[in-house]
Short mmCIF file of C-alpha atoms in Angstrom, two decimals:
data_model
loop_
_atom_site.label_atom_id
_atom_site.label_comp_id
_atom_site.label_asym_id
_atom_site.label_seq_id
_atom_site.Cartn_x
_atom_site.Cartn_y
_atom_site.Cartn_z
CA UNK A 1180 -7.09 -8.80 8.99
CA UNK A 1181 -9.12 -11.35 7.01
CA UNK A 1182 -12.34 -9.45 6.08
CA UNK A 1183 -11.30 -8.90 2.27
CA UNK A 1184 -12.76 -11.74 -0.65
CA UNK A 1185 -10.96 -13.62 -0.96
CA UNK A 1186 -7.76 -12.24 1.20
CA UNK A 1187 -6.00 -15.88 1.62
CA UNK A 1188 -6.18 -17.18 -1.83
CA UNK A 1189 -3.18 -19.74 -3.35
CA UNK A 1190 0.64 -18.30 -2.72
CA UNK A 1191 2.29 -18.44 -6.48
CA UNK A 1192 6.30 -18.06 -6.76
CA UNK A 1193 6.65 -19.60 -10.41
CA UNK A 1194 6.64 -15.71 -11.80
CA UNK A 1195 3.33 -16.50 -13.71
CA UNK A 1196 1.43 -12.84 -15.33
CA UNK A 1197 -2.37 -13.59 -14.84
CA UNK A 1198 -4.00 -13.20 -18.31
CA UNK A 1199 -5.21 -9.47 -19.01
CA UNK A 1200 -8.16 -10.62 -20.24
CA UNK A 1201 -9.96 -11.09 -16.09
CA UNK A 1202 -13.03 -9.33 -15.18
CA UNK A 1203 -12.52 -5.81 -13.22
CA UNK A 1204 -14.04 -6.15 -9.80
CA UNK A 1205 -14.61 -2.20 -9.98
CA UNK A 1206 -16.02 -2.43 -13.43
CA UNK A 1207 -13.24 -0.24 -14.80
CA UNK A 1208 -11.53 -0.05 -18.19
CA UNK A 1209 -8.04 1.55 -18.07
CA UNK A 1210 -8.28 4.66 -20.55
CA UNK A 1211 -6.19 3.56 -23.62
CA UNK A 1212 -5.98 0.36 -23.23
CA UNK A 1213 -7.65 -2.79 -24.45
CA UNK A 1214 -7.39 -4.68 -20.96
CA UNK A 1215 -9.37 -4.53 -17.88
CA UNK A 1216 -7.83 -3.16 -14.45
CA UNK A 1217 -9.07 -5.54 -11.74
CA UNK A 1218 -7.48 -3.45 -9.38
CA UNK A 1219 -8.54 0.19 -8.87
CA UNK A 1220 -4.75 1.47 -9.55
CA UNK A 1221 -4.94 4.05 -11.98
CA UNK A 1222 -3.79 3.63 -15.31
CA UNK A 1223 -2.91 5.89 -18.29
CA UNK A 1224 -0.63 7.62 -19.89
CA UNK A 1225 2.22 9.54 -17.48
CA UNK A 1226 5.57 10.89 -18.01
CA UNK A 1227 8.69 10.99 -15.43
CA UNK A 1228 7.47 11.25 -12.04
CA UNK A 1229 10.41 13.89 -10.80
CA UNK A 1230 11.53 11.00 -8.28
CA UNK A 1231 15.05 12.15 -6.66
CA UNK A 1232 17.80 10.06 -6.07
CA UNK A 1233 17.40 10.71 -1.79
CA UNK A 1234 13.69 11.57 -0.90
CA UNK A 1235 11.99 11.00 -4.36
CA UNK A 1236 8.31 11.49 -4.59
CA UNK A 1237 6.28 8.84 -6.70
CA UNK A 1238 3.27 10.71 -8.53
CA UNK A 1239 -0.04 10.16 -7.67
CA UNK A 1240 -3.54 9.81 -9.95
CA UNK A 1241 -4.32 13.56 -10.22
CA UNK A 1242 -0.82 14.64 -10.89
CA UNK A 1243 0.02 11.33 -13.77
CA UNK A 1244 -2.82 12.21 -15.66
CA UNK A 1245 -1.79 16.12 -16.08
CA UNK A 1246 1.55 14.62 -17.36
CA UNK A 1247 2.26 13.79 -20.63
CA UNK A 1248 4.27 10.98 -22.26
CA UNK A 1249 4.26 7.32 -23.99
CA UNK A 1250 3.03 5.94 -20.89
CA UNK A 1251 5.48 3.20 -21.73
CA UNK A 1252 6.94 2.00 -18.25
CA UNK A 1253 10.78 2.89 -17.32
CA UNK A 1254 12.22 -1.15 -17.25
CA UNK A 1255 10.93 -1.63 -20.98
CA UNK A 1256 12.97 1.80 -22.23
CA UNK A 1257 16.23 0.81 -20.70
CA UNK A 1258 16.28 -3.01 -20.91
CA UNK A 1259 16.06 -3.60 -16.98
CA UNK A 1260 14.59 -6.31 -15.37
CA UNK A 1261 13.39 -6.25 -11.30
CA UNK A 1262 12.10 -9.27 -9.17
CA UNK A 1263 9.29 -8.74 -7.49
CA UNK A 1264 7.35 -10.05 -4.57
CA UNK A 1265 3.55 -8.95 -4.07
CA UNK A 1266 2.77 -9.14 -0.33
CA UNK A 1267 -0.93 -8.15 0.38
CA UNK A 1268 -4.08 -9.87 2.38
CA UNK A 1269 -6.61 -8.85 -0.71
CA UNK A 1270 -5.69 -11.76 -3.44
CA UNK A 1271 -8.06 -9.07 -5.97
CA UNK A 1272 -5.49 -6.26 -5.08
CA UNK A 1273 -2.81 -8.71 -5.83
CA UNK A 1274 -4.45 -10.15 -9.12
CA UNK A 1275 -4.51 -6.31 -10.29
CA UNK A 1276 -1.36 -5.54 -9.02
CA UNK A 1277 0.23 -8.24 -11.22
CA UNK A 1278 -1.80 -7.51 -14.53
CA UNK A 1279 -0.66 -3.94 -14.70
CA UNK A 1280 2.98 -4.36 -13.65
CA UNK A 1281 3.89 -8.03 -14.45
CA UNK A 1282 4.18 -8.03 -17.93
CA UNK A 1283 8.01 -8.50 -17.62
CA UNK A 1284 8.18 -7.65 -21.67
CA UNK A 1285 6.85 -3.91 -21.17
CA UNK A 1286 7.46 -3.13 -17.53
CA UNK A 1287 10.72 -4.48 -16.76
CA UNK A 1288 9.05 -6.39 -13.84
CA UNK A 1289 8.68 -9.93 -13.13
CA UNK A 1290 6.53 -10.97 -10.64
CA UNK A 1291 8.21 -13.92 -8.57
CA UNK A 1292 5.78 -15.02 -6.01
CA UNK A 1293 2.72 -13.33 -3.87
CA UNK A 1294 2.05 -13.93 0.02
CA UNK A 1295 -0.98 -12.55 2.30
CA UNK A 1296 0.15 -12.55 5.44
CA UNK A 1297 3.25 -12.18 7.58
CA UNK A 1298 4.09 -15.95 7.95
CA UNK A 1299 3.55 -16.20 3.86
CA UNK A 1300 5.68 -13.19 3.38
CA UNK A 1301 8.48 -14.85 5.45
CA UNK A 1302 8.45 -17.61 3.81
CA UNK A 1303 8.36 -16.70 0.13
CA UNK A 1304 10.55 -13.71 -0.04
CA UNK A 1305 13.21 -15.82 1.85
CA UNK A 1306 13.02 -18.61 -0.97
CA UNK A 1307 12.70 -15.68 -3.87
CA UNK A 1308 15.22 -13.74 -2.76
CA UNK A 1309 13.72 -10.81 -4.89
CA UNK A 1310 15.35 -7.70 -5.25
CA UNK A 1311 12.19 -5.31 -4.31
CA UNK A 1312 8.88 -6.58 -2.10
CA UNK A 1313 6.01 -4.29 -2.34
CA UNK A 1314 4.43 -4.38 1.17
CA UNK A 1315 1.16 -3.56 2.24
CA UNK A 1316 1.23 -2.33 5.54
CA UNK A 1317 -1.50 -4.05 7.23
CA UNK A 1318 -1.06 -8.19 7.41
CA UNK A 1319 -2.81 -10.97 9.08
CA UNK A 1320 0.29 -11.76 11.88
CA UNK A 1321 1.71 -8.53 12.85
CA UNK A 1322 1.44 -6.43 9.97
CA UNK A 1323 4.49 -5.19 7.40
CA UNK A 1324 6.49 -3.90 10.51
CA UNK A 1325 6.52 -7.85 11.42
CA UNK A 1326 7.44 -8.83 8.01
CA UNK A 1327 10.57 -6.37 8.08
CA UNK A 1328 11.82 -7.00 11.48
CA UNK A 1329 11.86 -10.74 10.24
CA UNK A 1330 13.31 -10.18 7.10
CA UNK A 1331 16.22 -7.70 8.39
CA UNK A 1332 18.98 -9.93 7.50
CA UNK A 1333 17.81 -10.08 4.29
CA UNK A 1334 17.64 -6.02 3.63
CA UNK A 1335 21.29 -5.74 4.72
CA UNK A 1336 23.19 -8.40 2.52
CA UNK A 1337 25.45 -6.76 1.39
CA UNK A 1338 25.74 -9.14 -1.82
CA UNK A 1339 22.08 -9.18 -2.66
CA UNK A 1340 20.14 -6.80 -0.72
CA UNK A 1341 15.95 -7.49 -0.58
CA UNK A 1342 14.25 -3.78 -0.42
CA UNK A 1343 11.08 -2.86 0.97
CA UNK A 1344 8.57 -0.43 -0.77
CA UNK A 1345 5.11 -0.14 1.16
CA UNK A 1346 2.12 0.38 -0.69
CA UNK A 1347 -1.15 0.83 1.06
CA UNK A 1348 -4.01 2.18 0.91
CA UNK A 1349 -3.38 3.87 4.47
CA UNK A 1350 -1.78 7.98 4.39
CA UNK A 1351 -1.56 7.82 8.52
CA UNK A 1352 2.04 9.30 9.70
CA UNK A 1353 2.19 6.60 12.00
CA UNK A 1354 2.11 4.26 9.47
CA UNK A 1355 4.49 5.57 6.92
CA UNK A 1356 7.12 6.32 10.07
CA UNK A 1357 6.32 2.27 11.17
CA UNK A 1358 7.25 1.04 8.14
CA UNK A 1359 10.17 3.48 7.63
CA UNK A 1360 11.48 3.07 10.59
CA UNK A 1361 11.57 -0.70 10.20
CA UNK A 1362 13.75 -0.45 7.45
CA UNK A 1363 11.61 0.25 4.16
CA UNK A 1364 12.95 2.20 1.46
CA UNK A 1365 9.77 4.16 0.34
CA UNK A 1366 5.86 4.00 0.71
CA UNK A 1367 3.63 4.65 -1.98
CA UNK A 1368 -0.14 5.02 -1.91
CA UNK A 1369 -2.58 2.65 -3.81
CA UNK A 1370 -3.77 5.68 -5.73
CA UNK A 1371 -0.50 5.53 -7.91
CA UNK A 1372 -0.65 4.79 -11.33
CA UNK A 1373 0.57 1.20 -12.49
CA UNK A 1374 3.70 3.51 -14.47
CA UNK A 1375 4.67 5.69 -11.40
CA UNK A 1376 4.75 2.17 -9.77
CA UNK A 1377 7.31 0.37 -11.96
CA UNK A 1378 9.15 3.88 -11.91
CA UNK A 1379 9.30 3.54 -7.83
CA UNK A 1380 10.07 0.01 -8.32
CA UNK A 1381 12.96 0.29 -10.39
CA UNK A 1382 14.45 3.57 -7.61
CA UNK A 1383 13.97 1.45 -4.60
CA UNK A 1384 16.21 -0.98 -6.46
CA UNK A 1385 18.89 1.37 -7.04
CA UNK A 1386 18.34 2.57 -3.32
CA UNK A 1387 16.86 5.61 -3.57
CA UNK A 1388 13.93 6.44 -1.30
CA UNK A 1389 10.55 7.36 -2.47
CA UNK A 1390 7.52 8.43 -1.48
CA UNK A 1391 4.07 9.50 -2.43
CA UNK A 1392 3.98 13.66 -2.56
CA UNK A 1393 2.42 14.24 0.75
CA UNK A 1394 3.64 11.43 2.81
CA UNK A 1395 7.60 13.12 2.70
CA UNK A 1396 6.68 15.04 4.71
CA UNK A 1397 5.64 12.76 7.36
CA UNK A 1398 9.14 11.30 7.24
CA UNK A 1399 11.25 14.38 7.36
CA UNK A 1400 9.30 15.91 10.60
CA UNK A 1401 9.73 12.31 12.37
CA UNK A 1402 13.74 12.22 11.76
CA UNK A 1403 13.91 15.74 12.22
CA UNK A 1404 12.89 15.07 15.64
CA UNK A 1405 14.59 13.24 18.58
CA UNK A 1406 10.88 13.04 20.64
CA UNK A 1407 8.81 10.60 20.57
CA UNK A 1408 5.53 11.31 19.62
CA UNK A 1409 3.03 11.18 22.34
CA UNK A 1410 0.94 8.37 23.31
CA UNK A 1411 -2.78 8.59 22.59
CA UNK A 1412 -4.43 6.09 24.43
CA UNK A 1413 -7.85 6.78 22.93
CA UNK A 1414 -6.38 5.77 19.42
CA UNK A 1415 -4.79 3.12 20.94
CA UNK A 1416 -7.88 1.05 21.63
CA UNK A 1417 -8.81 0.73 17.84
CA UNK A 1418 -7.39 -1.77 15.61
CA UNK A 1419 -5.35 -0.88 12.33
CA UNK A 1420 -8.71 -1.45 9.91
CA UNK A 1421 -10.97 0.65 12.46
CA UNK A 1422 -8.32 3.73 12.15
CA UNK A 1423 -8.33 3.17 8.49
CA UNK A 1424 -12.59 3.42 8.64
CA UNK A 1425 -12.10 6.53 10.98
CA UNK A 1426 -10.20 8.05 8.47
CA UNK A 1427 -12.15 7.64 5.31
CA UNK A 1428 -15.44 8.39 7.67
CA UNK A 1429 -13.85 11.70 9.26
CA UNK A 1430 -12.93 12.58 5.24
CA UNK A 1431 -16.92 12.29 3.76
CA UNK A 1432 -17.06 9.04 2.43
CA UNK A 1433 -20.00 6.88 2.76
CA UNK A 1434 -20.49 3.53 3.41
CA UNK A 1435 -20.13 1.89 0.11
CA UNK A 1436 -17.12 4.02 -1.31
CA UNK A 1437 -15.38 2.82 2.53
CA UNK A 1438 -16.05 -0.95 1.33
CA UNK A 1439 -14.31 -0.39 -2.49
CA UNK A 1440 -11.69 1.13 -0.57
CA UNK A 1441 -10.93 -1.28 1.53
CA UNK A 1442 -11.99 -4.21 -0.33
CA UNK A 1443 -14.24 -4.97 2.30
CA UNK A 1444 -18.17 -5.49 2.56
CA UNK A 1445 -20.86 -2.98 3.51
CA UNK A 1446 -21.58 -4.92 6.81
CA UNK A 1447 -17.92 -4.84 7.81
CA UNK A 1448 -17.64 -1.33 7.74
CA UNK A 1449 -20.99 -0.81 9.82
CA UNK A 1450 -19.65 -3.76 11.93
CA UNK A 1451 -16.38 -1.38 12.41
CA UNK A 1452 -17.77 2.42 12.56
CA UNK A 1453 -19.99 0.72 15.54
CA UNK A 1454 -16.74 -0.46 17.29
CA UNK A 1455 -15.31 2.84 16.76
CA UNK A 1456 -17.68 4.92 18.11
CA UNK A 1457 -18.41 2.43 20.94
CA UNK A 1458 -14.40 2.55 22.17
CA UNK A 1459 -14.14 6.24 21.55
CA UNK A 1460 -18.06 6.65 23.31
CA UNK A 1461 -18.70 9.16 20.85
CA UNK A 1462 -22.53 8.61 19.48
CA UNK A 1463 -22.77 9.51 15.52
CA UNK A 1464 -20.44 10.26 12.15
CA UNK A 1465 -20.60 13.93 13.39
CA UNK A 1466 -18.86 13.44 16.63
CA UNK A 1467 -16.53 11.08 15.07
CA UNK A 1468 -15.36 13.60 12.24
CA UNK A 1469 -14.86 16.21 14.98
CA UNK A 1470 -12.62 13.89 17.03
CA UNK A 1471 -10.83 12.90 14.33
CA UNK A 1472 -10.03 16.81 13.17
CA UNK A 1473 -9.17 17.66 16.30
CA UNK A 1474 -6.52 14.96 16.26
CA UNK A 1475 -5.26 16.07 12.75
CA UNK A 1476 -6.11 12.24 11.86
CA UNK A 1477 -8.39 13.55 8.53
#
């Protein structure tokens, strides 16, 4: 899943922070702040984001920026430090990523190396050994499930244990289950603010779990449950990114706003709403919405 700018750019593990001084991609200025956010993670001010020490729920944009607080992030207040690895196949998402949480000074974090696809991720978190990996759920090479299955060893030494926390821009239950199921200790959306994120960082390092709000609920219906959930074969035939495009098509959002979403281009996504609609034989936007409603997918 190559279609981002960029998405196989140089693999760091020398713990580097990018300057804060690089060019937004998005254009945006974090409110507050004197620096750029290349990323399209929220920033601001936020207090405690209520996470609990079992099923802890990371905040998200809307609810961060009703909060109130020094924004300062949770590692800098109590003198902890975290190692982090940054897996992701969009080296901008990455860049922004390490800009607003890798300055180890006032987060807590330090950024210890970056990969973009499975075979990177592999590779660098088994010579980082770092104590939390944030994931991204779709990878070049069999996605984050792949990167957890290979790295099980890893999550259960006992002496120094590597934890998983997704974050993705993808809300689909089947996702967050995947992931879970595969051994991750939480999964956050990419609409989290950069301090919710070094909050969630530092609980999947103690081992709690945490979540965004609404994906929780995902997770406690799938383990409440011994069935499997059924097979749909129509959903079957389209690829991780063309789910993703259903999704964001089925909720309103034009072409463009798909392609900042994604970190894709314009002609990508009409490359990938024509595959969907070809596989599902379903002839417009209008049909597809309705399809996707029907299957609770929006």
């Amino acid at each position: 899943m190559s279609d981002a700018n960029g998405a196989n750019g140089p693999i760091r593990q020398d713990g580097s922070a990018p300057g804060t001084d690089r060019t937004s991609p998005t254009g945006t200025t974090s409110p507050g702040s004197s620096h750029t956010n290349p990323t399209g993670l929220p920033t601001g001010p936020t207090g405690p984001s209520g996470l609990t020490s079992l099923i802890g729920t990371a905040g998200d944009s809307t609810e961060s920026d009703a909060s109130s607080g020094s924004g300062e992030a949770s590692g800098s207040v109590h003198g902890r430090r975290v190692r982090v690895v940054l897996v992701d196949d969009h080296r901008m998402f990455r860049t922004g990523v390490q800009a607003e949480i890798g300055e180890t000074e006032r987060t807590g974090v330090e950024v210890v190396g970056e990969a973009a696809d499975v075979d990177q991720a592999v590779s660098v978190i088994s010579a980082a050994r770092p104590e939390v990996v944030l994931l991204d759920v779709h990878l070049p090479g069999g996605g984050g499930v792949e990167v957890l299955r290979r790295c099980a060893a890893m999550m259960s030494d006992a002496e120094q244990p590597v934890r998983f926390l997704a974050l993705s821009v993808s809300d689909a239950a089947e996702d967050v289950i995947g992931v879970i199921r595969g051994g991750a200790r939480g999964y956050v959306t990419k609409t989290i603010t950069g301090t919710d994120l070094v909050d969630s960082i530092f609980r999947v390092q103690e081992g709690d779990a945490v979540f965004s709000p609404r994906l929780a609920g995902f997770v406690l219906d799938a383990f409440a449950s011994t069935d499997a959930p059924p097979v749909d074969e129509d959903l079957d035939r389209l690829t991780q990114r063309e789910r993703e495009v259903l999704r964001l098509i089925a909720r309103g959002y034009a072409y463009k706003e798909i392609a900042k979403q994604l970190y894709i281009s314009v002609k990508t996504v009409e490359s990938h709403v024509s595959a969907v609609l070809r596989k599902l034989q379903l002839s417009n936007r209008h049909e597809l919405t309705r399809w996707a409603t029907a299957r609770r997918l929006v």
